PDB file of C-alpha atoms in Angstrom:
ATOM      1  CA  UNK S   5     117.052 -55.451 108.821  1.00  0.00           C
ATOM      2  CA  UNK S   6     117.459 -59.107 107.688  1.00  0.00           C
ATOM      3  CA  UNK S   7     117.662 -61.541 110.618  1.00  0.00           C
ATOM      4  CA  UNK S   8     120.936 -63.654 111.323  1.00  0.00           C
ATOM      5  CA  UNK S   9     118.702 -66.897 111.044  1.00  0.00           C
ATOM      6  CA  UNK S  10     117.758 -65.408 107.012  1.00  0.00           C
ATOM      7  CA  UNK S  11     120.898 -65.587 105.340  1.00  0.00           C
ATOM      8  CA  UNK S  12     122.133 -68.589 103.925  1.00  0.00           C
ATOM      9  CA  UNK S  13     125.725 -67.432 103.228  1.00  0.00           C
ATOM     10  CA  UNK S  14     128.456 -64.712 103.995  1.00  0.00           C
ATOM     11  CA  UNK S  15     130.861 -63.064 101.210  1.00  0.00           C
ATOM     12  CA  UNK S  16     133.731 -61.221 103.329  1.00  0.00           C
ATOM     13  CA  UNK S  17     135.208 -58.824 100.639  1.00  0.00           C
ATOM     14  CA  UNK S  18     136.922 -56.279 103.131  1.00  0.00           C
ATOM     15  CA  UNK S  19     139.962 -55.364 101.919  1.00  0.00           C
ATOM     16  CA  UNK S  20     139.697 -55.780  98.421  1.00  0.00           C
ATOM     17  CA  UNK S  21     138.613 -52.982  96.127  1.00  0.00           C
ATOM     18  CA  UNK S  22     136.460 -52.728  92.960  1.00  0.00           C
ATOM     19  CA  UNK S  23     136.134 -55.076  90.669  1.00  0.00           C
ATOM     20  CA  UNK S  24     137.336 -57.429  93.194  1.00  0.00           C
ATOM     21  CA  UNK S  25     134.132 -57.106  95.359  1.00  0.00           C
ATOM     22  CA  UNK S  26     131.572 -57.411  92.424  1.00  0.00           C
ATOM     23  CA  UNK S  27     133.067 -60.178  90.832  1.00  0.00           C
ATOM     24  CA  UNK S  28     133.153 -62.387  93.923  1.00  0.00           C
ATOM     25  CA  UNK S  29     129.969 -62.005  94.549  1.00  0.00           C
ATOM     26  CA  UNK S  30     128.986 -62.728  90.792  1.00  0.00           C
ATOM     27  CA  UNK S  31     130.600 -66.044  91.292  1.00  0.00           C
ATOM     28  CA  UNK S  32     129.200 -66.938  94.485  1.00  0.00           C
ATOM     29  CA  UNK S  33     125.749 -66.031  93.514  1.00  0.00           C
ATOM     30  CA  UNK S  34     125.970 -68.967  91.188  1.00  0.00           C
ATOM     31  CA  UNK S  35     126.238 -71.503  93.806  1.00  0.00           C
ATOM     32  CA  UNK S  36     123.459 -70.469  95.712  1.00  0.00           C
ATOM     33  CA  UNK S  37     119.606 -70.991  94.815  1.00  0.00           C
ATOM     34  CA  UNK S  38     116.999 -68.584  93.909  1.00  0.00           C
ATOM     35  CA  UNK S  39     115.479 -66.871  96.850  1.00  0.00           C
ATOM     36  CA  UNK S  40     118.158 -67.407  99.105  1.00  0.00           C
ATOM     37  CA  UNK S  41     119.962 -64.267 101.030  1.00  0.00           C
ATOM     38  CA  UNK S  42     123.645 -63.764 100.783  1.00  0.00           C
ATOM     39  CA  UNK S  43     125.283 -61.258 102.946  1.00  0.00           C
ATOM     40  CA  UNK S  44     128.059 -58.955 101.784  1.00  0.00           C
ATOM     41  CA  UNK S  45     130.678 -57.857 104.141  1.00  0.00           C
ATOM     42  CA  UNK S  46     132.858 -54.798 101.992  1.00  0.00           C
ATOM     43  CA  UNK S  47     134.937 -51.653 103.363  1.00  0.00           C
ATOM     44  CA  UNK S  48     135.519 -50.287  99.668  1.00  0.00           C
ATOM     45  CA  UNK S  49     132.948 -47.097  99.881  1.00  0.00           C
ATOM     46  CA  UNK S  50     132.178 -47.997  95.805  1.00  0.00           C
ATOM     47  CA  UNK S  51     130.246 -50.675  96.574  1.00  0.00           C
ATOM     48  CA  UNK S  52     127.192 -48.284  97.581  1.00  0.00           C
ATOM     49  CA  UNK S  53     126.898 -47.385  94.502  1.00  0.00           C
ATOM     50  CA  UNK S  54     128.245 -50.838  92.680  1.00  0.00           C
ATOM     51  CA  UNK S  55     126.009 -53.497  94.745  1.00  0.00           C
ATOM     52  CA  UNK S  56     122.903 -51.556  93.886  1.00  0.00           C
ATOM     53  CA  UNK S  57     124.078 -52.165  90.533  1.00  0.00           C
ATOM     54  CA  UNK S  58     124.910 -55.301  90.449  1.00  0.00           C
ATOM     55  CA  UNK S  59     120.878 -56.145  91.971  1.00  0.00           C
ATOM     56  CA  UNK S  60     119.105 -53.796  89.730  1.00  0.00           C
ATOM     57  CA  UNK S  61     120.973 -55.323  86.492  1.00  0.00           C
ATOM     58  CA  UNK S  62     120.706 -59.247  87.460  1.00  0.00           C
ATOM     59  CA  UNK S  63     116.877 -58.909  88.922  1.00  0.00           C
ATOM     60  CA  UNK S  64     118.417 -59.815  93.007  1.00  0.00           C
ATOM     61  CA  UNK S  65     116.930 -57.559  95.862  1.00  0.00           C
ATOM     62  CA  UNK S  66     118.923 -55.644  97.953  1.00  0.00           C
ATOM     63  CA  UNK S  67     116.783 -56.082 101.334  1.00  0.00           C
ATOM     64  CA  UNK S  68     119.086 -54.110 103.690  1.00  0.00           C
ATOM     65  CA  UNK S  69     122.191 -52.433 104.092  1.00  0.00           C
ATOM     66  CA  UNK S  70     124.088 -50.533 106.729  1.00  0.00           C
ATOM     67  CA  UNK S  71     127.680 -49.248 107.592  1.00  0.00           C
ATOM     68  CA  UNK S  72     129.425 -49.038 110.713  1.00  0.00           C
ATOM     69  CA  UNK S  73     132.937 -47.526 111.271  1.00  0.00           C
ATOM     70  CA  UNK S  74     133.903 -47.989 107.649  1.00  0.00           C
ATOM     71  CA  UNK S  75     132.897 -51.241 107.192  1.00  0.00           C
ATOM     72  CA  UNK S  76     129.463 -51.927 104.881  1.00  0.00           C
ATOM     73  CA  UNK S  77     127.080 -54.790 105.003  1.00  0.00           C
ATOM     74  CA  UNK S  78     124.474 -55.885 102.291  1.00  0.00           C
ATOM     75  CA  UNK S  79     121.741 -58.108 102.004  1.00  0.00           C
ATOM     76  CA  UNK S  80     120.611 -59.858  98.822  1.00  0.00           C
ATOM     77  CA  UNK S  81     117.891 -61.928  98.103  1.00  0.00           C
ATOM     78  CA  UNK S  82     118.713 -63.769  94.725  1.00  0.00           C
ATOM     79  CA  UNK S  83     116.412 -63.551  92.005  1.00  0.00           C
ATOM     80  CA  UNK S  84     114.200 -67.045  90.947  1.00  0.00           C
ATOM     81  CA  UNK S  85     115.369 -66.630  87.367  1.00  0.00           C
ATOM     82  CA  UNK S  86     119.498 -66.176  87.601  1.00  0.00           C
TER      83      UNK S  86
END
């Protein structure tokens, strides 16, 4: 699991429901710099299947997830080419 002290910035999507999820984290990737880790907070159950999209197709790595009572965190290392 990543460590608190690794990630450089939270996305809090809960609530919202695809493409809500995806595209805010599309945008906020682009303020951050390559290599940094960006957590994802989401309760819609399609993001399991969307954020490992959304890595495999823009070259990030997802570097943990979990879920807890409905509620689904990811970890994402951005690539150093975005």
């Amino acid at each position: 699991m990543t460590e608190q002290s690794d990630i450089n910035d939270t996305l809090d999507t809960s609530g919202l429901y695809c493409p809500e999820p995806i595209m805010m984290m599309h945008n906020r990737v682009r303020d951050m710099a390559p290599g940094q880790v960006l957590e994802i907070i989401a309760t819609d159950p399609a993001t399991t299947r969307d954020v490992p999209k959304f890595c495999t197709f823009l070259g990030h790595e997802l570097i943990g997830q979990s879920e807890e009572d409905g509620t689904w965190r990811y970890y994402i290392r951005l690539a150093s080419d975005q």
